[in-house]
Coordinates of C-alpha atoms and ligand atoms in Angstrom, one line a residue:
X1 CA -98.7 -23.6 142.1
X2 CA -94.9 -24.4 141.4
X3 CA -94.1 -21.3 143.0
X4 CA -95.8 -22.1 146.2
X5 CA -94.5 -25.9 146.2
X6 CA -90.2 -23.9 145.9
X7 CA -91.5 -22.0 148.9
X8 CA -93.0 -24.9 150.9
X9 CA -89.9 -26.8 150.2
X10 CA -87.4 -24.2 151.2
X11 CA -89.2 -23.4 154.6
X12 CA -88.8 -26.9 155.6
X13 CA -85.4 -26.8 154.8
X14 CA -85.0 -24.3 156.8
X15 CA -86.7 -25.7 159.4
X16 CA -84.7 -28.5 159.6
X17 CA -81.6 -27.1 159.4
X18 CA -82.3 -25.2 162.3
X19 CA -83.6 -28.4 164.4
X20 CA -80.7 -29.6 162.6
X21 CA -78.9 -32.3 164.6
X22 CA -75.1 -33.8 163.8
X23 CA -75.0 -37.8 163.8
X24 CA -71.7 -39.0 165.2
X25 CA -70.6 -42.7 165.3
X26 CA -67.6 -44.6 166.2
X27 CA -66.6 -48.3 165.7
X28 CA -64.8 -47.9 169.0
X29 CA -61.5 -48.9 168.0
X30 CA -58.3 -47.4 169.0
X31 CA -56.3 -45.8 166.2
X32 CA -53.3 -44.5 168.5
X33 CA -52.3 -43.2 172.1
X34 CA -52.3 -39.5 172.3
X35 CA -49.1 -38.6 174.4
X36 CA -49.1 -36.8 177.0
X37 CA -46.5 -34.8 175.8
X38 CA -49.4 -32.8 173.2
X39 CA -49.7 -30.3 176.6
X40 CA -46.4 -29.3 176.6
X41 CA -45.2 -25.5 178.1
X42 CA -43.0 -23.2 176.9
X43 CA -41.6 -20.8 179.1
X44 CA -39.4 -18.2 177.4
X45 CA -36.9 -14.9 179.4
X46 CA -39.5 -12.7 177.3
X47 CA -41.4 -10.0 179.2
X48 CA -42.5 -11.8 182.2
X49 CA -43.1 -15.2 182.0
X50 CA -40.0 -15.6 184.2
X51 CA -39.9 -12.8 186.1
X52 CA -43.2 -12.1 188.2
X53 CA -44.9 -15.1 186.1
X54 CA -43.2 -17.9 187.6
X55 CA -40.2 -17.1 189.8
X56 CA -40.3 -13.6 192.2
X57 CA -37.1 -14.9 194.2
X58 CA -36.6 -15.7 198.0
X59 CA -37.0 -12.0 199.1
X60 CA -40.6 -11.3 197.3
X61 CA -43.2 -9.9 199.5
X62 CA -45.4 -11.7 197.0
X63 CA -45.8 -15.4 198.5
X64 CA -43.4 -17.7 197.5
X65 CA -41.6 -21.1 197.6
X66 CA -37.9 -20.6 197.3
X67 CA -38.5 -17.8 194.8
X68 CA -41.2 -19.7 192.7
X69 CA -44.6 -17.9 193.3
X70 CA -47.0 -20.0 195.5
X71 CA -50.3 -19.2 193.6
X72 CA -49.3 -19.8 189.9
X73 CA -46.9 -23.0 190.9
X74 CA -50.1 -24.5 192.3
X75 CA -52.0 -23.5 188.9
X76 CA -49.2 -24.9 186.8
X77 CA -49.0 -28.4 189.1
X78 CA -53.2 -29.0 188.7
X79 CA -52.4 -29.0 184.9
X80 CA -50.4 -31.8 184.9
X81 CA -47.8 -30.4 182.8
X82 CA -45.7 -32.9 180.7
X83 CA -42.8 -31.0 179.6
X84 CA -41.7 -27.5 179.4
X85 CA -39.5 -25.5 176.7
X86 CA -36.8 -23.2 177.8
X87 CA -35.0 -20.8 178.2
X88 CA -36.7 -19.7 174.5
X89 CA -37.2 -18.9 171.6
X90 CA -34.9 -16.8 170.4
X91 CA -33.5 -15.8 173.8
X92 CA -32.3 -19.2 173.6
X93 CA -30.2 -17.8 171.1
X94 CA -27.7 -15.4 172.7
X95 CA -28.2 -17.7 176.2
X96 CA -25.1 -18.2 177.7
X97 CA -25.6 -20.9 180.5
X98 CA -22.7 -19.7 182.7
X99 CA -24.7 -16.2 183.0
X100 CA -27.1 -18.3 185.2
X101 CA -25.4 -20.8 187.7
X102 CA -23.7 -19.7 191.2
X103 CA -24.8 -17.5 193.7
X104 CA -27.4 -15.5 192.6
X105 CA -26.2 -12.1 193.5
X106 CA -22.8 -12.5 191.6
X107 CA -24.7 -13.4 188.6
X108 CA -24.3 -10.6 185.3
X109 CA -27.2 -8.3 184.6
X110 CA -27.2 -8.6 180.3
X111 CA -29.8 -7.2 178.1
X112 CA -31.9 -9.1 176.4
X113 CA -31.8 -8.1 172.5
X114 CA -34.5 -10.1 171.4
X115 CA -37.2 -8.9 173.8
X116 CA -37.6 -5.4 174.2
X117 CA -34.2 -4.4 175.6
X118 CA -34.8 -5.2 179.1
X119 CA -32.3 -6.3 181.4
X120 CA -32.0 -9.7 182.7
X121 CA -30.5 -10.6 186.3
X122 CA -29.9 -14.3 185.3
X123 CA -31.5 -15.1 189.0
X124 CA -33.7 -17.6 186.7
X125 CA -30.9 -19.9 185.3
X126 CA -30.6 -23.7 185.3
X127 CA -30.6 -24.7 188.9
X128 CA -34.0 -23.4 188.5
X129 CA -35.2 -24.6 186.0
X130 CA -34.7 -28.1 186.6
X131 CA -36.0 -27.7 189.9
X132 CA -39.0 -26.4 188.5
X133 CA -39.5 -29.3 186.1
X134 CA -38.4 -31.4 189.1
X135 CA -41.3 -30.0 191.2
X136 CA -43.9 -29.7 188.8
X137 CA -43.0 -33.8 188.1
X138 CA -42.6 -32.4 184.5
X139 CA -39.8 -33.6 181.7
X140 CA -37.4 -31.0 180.5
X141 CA -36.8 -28.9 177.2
X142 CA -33.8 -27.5 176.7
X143 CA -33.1 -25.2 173.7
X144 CA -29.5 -24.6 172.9
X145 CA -27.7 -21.6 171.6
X146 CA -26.8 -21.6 167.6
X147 CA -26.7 -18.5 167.4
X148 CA -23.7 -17.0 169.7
X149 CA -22.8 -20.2 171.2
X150 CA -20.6 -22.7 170.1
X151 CA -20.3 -26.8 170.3
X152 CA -18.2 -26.5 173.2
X153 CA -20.7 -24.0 175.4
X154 CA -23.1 -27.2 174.4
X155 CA -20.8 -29.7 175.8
X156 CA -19.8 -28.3 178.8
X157 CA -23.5 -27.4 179.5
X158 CA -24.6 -30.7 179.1
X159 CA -22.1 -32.1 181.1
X160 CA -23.0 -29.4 184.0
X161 CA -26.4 -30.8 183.7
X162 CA -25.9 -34.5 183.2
X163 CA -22.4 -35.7 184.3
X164 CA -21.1 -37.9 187.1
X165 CA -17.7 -37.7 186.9
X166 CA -14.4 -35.0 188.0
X167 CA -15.2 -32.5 185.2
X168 CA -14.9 -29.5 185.9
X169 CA -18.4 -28.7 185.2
X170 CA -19.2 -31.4 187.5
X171 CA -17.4 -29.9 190.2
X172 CA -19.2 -26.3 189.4
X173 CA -22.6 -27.8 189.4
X174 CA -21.6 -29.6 192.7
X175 CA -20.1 -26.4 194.4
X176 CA -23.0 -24.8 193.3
X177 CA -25.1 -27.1 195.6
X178 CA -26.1 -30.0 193.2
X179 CA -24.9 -33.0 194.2
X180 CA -26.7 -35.6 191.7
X181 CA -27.1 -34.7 188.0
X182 CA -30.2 -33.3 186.8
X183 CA -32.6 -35.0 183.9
X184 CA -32.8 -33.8 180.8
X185 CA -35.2 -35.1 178.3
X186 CA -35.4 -33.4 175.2
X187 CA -32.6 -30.7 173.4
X188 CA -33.9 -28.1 171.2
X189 CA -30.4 -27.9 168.5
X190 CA -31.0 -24.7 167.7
X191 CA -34.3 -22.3 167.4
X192 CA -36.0 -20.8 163.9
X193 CA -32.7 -21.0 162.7
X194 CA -34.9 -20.1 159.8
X195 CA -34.6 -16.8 161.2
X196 CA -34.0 -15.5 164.6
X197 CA -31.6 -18.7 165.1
X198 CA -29.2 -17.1 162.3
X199 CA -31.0 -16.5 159.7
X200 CA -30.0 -19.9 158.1
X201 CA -30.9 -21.7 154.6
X202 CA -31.7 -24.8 155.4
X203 CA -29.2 -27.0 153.3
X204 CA -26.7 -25.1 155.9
X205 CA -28.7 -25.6 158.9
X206 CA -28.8 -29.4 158.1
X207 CA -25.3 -29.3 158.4
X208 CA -25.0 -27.2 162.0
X209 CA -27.7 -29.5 163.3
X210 CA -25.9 -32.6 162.0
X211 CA -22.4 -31.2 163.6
X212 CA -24.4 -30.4 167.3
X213 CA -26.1 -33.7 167.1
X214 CA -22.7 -35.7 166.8
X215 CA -20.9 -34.1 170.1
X216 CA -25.1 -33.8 172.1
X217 CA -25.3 -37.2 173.1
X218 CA -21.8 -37.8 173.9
X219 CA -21.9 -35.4 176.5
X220 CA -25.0 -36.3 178.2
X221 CA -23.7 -39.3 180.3
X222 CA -24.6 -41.7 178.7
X223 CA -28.6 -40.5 179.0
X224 CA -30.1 -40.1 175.4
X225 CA -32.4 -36.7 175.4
X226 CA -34.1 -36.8 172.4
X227 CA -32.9 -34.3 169.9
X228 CA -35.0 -32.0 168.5
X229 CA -34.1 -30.2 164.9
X230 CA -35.6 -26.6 164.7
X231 CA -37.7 -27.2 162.3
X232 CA -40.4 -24.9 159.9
X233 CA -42.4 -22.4 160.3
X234 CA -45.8 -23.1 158.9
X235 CA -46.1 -23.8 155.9
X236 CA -42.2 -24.2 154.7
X237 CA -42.4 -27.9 153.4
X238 CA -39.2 -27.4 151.7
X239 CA -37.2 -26.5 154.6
X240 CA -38.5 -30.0 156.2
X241 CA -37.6 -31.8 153.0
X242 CA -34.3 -30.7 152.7
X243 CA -33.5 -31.0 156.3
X244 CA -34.9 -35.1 156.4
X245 CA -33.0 -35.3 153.1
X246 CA -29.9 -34.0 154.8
X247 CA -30.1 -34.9 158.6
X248 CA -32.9 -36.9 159.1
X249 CA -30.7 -39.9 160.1
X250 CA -29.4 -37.4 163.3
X251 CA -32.4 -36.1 164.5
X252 CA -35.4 -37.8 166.7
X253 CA -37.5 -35.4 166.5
X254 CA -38.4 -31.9 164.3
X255 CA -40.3 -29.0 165.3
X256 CA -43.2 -26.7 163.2
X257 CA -44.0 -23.4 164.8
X258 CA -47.4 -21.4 164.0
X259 CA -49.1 -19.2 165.4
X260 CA -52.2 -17.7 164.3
X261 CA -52.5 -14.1 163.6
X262 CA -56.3 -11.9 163.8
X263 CA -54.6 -9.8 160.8
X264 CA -51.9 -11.7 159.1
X265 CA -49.0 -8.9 158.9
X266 CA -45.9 -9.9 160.8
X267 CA -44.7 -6.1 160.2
X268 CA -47.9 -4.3 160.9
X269 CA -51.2 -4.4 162.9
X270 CA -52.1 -7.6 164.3
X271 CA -55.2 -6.9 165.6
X272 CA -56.6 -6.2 169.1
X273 CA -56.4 -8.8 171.7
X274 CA -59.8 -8.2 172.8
X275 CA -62.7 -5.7 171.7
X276 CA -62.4 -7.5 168.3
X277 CA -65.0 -8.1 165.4
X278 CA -66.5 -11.3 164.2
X279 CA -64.2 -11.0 160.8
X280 CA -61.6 -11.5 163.0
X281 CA -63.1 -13.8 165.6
X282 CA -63.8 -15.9 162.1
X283 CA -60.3 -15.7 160.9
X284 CA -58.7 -17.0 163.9
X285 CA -60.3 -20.3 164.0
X286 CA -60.2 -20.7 160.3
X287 CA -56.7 -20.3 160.2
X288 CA -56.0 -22.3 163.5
X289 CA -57.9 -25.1 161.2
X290 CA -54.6 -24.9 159.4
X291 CA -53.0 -26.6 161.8
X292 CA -55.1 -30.0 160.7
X293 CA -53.7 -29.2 157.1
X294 CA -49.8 -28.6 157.6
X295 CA -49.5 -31.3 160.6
X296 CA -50.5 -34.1 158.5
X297 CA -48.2 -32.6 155.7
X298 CA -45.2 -32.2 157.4
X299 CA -45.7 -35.6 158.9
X300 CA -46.3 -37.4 155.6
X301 CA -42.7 -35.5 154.6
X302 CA -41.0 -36.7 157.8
X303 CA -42.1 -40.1 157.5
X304 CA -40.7 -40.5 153.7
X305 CA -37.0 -40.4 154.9
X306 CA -37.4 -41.5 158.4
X307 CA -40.0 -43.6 160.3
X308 CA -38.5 -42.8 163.2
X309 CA -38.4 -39.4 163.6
X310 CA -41.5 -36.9 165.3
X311 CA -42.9 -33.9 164.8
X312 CA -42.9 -31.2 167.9
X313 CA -45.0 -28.5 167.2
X314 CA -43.0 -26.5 169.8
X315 CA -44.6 -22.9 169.3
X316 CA -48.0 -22.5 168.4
X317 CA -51.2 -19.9 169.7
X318 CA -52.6 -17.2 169.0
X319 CA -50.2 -13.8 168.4
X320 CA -52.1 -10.2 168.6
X321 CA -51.2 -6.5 169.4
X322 CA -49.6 -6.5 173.1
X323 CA -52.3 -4.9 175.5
X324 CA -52.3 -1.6 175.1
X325 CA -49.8 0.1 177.8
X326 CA -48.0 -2.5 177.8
X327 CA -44.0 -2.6 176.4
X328 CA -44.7 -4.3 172.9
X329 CA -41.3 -6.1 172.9
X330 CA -43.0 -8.1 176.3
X331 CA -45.7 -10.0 174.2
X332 CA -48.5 -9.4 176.9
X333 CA -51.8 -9.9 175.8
X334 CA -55.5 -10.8 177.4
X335 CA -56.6 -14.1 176.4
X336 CA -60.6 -14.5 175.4
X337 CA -62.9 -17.1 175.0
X338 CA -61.9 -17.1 171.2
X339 CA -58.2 -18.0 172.4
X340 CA -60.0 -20.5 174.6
X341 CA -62.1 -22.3 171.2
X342 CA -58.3 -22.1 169.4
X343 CA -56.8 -23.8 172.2
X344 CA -59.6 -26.6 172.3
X345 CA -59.8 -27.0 168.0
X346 CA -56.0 -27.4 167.6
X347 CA -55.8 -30.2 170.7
X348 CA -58.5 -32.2 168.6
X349 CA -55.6 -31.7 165.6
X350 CA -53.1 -32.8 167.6
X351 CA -54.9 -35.7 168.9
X352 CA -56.3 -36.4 165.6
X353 CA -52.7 -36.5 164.2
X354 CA -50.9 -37.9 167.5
X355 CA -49.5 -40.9 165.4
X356 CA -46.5 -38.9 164.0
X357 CA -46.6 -36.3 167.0
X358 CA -43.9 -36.0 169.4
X359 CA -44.7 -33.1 171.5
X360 CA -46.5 -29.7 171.3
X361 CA -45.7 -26.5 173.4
X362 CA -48.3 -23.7 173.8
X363 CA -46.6 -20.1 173.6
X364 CA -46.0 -19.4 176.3
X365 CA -46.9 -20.0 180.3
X366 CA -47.6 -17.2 182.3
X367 CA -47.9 -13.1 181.1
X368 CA -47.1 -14.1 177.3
X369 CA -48.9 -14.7 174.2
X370 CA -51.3 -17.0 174.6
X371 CA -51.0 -18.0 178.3
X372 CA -52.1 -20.2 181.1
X373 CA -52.1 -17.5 183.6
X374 CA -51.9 -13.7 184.1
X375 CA -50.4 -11.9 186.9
X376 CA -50.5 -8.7 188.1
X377 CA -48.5 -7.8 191.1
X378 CA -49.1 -10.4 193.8
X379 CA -52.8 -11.2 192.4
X380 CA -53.1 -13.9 189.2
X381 CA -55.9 -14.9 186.7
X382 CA -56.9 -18.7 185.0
X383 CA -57.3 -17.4 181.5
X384 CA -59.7 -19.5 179.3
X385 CA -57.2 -21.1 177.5
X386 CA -55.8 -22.9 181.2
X387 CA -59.3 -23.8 181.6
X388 CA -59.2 -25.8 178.1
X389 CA -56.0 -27.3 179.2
X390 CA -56.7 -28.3 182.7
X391 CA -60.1 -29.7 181.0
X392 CA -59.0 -31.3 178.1
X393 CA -55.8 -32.9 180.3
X394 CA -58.2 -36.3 180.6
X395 CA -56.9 -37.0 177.2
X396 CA -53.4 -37.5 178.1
X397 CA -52.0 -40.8 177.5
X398 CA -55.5 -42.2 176.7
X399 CA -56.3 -44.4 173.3
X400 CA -57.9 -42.1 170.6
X401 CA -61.0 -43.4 169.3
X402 CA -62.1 -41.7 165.7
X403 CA -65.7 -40.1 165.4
X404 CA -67.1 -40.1 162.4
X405 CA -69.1 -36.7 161.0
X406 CA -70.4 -34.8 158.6
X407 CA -70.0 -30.8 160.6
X408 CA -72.4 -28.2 159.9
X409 CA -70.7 -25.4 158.9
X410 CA -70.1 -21.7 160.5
X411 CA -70.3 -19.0 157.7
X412 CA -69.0 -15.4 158.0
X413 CA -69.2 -13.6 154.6
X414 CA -69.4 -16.3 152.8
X415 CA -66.6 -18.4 153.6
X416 CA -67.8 -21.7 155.9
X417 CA -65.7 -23.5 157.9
X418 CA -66.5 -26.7 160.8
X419 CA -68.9 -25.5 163.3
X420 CA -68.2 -28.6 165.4
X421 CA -64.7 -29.8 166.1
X422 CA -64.3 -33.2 168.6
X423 CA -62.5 -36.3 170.3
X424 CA -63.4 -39.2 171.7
X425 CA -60.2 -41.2 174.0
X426 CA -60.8 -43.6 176.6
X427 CA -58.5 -44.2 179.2
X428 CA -58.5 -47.0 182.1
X429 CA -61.9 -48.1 181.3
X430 CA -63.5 -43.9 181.6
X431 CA -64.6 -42.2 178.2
X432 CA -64.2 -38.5 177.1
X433 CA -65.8 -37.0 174.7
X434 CA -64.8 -33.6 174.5
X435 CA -66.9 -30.9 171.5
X436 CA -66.1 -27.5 170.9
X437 CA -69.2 -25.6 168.7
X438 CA -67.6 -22.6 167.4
X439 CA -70.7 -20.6 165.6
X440 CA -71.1 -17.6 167.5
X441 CA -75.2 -17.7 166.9
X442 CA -76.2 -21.4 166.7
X443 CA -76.5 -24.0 168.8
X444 CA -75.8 -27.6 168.0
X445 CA -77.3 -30.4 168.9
X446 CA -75.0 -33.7 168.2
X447 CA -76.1 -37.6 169.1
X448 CA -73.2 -40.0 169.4
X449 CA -74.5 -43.7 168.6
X450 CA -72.4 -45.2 171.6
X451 CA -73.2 -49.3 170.7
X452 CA -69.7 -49.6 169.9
X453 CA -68.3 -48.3 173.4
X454 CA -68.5 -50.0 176.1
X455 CA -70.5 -47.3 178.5
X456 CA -73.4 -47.5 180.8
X457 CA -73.6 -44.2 181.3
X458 CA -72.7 -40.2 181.8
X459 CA -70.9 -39.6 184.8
X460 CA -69.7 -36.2 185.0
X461 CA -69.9 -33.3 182.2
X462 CA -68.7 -29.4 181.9
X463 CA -69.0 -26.7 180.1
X464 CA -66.7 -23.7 178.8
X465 CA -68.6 -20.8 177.3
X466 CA -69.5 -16.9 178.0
X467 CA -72.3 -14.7 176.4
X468 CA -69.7 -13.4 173.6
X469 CA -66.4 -14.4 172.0
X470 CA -64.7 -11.5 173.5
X471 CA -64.8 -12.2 176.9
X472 CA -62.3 -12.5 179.3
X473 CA -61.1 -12.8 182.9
X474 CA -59.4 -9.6 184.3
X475 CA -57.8 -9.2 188.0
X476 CA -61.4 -7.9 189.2
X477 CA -63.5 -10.4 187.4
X478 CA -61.6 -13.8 187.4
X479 CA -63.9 -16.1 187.2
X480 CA -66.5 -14.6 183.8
X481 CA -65.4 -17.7 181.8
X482 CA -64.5 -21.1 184.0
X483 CA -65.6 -24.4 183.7
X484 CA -69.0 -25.0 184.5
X485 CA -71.3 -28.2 185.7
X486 CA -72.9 -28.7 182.2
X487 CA -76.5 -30.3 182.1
X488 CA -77.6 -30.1 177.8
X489 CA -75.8 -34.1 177.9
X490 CA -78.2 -37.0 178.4
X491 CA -77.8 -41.0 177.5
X492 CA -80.2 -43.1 176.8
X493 CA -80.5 -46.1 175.5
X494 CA -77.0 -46.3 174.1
X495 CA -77.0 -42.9 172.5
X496 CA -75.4 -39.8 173.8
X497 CA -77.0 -36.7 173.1
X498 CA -76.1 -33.1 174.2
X499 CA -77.1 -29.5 173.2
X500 CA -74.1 -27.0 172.5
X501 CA -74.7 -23.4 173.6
X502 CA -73.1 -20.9 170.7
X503 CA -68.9 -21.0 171.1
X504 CA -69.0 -23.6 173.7
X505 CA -66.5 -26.5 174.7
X506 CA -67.8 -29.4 176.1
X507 CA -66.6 -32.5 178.2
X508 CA -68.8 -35.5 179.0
X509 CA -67.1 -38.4 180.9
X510 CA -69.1 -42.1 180.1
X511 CA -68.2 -45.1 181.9
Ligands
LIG1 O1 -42.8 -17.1 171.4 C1 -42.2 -15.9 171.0 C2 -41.2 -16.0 169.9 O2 -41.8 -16.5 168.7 C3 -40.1 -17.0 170.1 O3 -39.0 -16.5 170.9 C4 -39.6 -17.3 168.8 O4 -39.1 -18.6 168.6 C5 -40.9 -17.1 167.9 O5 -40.6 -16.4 166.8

């Protein structure tokens, strides 16, 4: 008799954890404004984000505007980009600016160390950057040279860039068909300098950064771009401590890089960028997770020496084995719809965490890492993660409004981790509640108790998703995994309910 009243009472557990639904509720306050700035770009000379990702020059047969190829510059400008990173990374770190003003054709051909050995024309350089940014109605990132550069290349470069007056650099950028200076917003003072940036400790670093930062502002015309500290990678608390301790009072800002690895060996295997199992499907949004531990961390450290300063998260994405065939030291890989459930949980981090954020830059644009767009030839692909981007862009510069919820959990052998990951912002009066569901076999069904919003109703709603987390767009298929009108979202009386298909992300608008 006991033994049949255990069994009753386990199948109804069962039962109802499968018509299991997650309660969410709000008080519909604001706790903070999520800038805009959280959808940063980065755009390193690596492989070829430049080169045949953005910019194919004047005499392309492949269609272009003044060099800048016509089909992904119109991708890039429906994003509504904020800001973009460049010239790297750690090609930032032997970038000499006067390689890449003046005529195009008398600029050197070097070879870039960091990235495979390839040789770089310099027809990319700062005219055309700026321009871009200028175009693309995006701020500028600029990282400068530690490594093989000095204060002076600095100055003079940011005088090129910013100046008014009868410099000589002045008159260069001039001659070189520039009347008005350019603007520069932010200046990366060196990059890992943890590692490929010198190799640095970080009590020395502290010191570089604090002699750059003296003579960067001095040299920008009076214009204030914020300066950015090359900050840790991951989970390196102490190099943040020391550097507050020992800067903090220079800097406006500090970066974090971390990317997320399928197999965590920087030296060996990665893992496959597509064709993977669910171990590693699993790993990579348990350890993009991480992100919600160390950003809170780092900011917690930041904020004991100095209120003022941010934290850019300037690097981060998913890293796996270049596609095969492909030179390794180019960073090409396919992007699938697990890349696309990263991209979507770590914007809810940032948001979550957007008090003490400055900026965050995806790595990288176009043809690297985990990127916006692929290109092959003249043709080009959305990848999933753009998608998430060009989706999730409603919650730029809109108030974030906490959820609160208990997650059901995903488990993969053993180990459990949030099956649901959300926000909720509001912006001019419109609503977005944006839910990723990352279990692979479950759906999940979530009701939001709305009273405390002011909403009569759902106006629009999408959906991201494919059959399995391995999917992906390819030059013949390009549209497998795109948004998607999304009808599992209903309101009624005041509460929101919706149905999430297995590794979906969802958008509903309410107003
Ligand atoms: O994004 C690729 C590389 O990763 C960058 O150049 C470097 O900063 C980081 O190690």
């Amino acid at each position: 008799m006991k033994r049949t009243l255990l069994l009753t009472a386990a199948l109804a557990t069962t039962l109802c954890a499968n018509a299991q639904k997650t309660e969410i509720t709000t008080d519909g306050k604001s706790a903070h404004v999520i800038p805009a700035e959280i959808y940063g770009q980065f755009a390193e000379h690596l492989g070829r984000c430049i080169y045949d990702g953005i910019w194919v020059g004047k005499n392309s047969t492949i269609a272009n505007q003044d060099g800048y190829r016509t089909d992904v510059f119109n991708a890039l400008k429906e994003l509504k980009i904020p800001v973009l990173r460049w010239p790297g990374g750690c090609f930032a770190e032997t970038y000499h600016w006067r390689d890449g003003v003046g005529p195009q054709k008398d600029r050197p051909t070097l070879k870039n160390v960091f990235w495979g050995n390839t040789m770089e024309d310099n027809t990319f350089g700062t005219h055309e950057f700026f321009t871009l940014c200028e175009r693309l109605g995006c701020k500028s990132y600029l990282s400068i040279n530690l490594g093989t550069g000095s204060t002076r290349d600095m100055a003079e470069w940011l005088d090129y860039i910013t100046g008014t007056d009868d410099t000589p650099e002045v008159t260069l950028r001039k001659k070189n068909g520039r009347e008005k200076p350019f603007k520069l917003d932010y200046i990366g003072i060196g990059n890992e300098s943890w590692g490929c940036g010198g190799n640095m400790l970080p009590e020395y670093y502290a010191n570089v950064f604090r002699q750059y930062s003296t003579y960067a502002h001095l040299y920008c015309n009076n214009t204030k771009p914020v300066r950015v500290a090359s900050g840790s990678n991951d989970f390196d608390y102490h190099w943040t401590e020391v550097l507050l301790k020992n800067a903090g009072e220079h800097m406006d800002h500090i970066s974090l890089h971390y990317y997320v690895l399928p197999i965590r060996d920087w030296n060996g295997s990665k893992g496959p960028d597509r064709g993977f199992t669910e171990e590693q499907y699993f790993t990579v949004i348990r350890d993009g997770y991480k992100m919600g531990e160390m950003v809170p961390k780092h900011i917690e450290i930041i904020q004991k020496y100095q209120k003022h300063v941010k934290l850019d998260v300037d690097e981060w994405g998913i890293w796996t084995d270049p596609e095969p065939g492909t030179n390794s030291g180019h960073l090409y890989q396919q992007n699938t719809l697990r890349d696309a459930l990263l991209a979507s949980t770590t914007l809810d981090i940032f948001h979550k965490y957007a008090y003490g954020i400055g900026m965050c830059n995806i790595a990288q644009m176009i043809n690297v890492l985990q990127a916006m767009i692929l290109t092959k030839g003249d043709k080009m692909i959305l990848t999933p993660t753009y998608h998430v981007f060009k989706m999730y862009n409603v919650h730029q510069n809109a108030e974030y409004i906490p959820l609160n919820f208990k997650s059901p959990k995903y488990t993969f052998n053993g180990e459990s981790i949030d099956a649901l990951s959300a926000t909720l912002s509001k912006k001019d009066g419109v609503y977005h509640l944006t839910i990723t569901n990352v279990d692979p076999k479950n759906k999940q069904t979530i009701s939001l108790n709305a009273a405390n919003i002011v909403a009569k109703g759902i106006t629009k709603a999408e959906i991201i998703t494919s059959a399995k987390f391995n999917d992906f767009n390819t030059f013949e298929k390009p549209d497998l995994i795109k948004p998607a009108a999304f009808t599992g979202a209903s309101m009624k009386k005041g509460v929101v309910e919706a149905v999430l298909p297995p590794m979906s992300i969802v958008t509903i608008e309410l107003k």
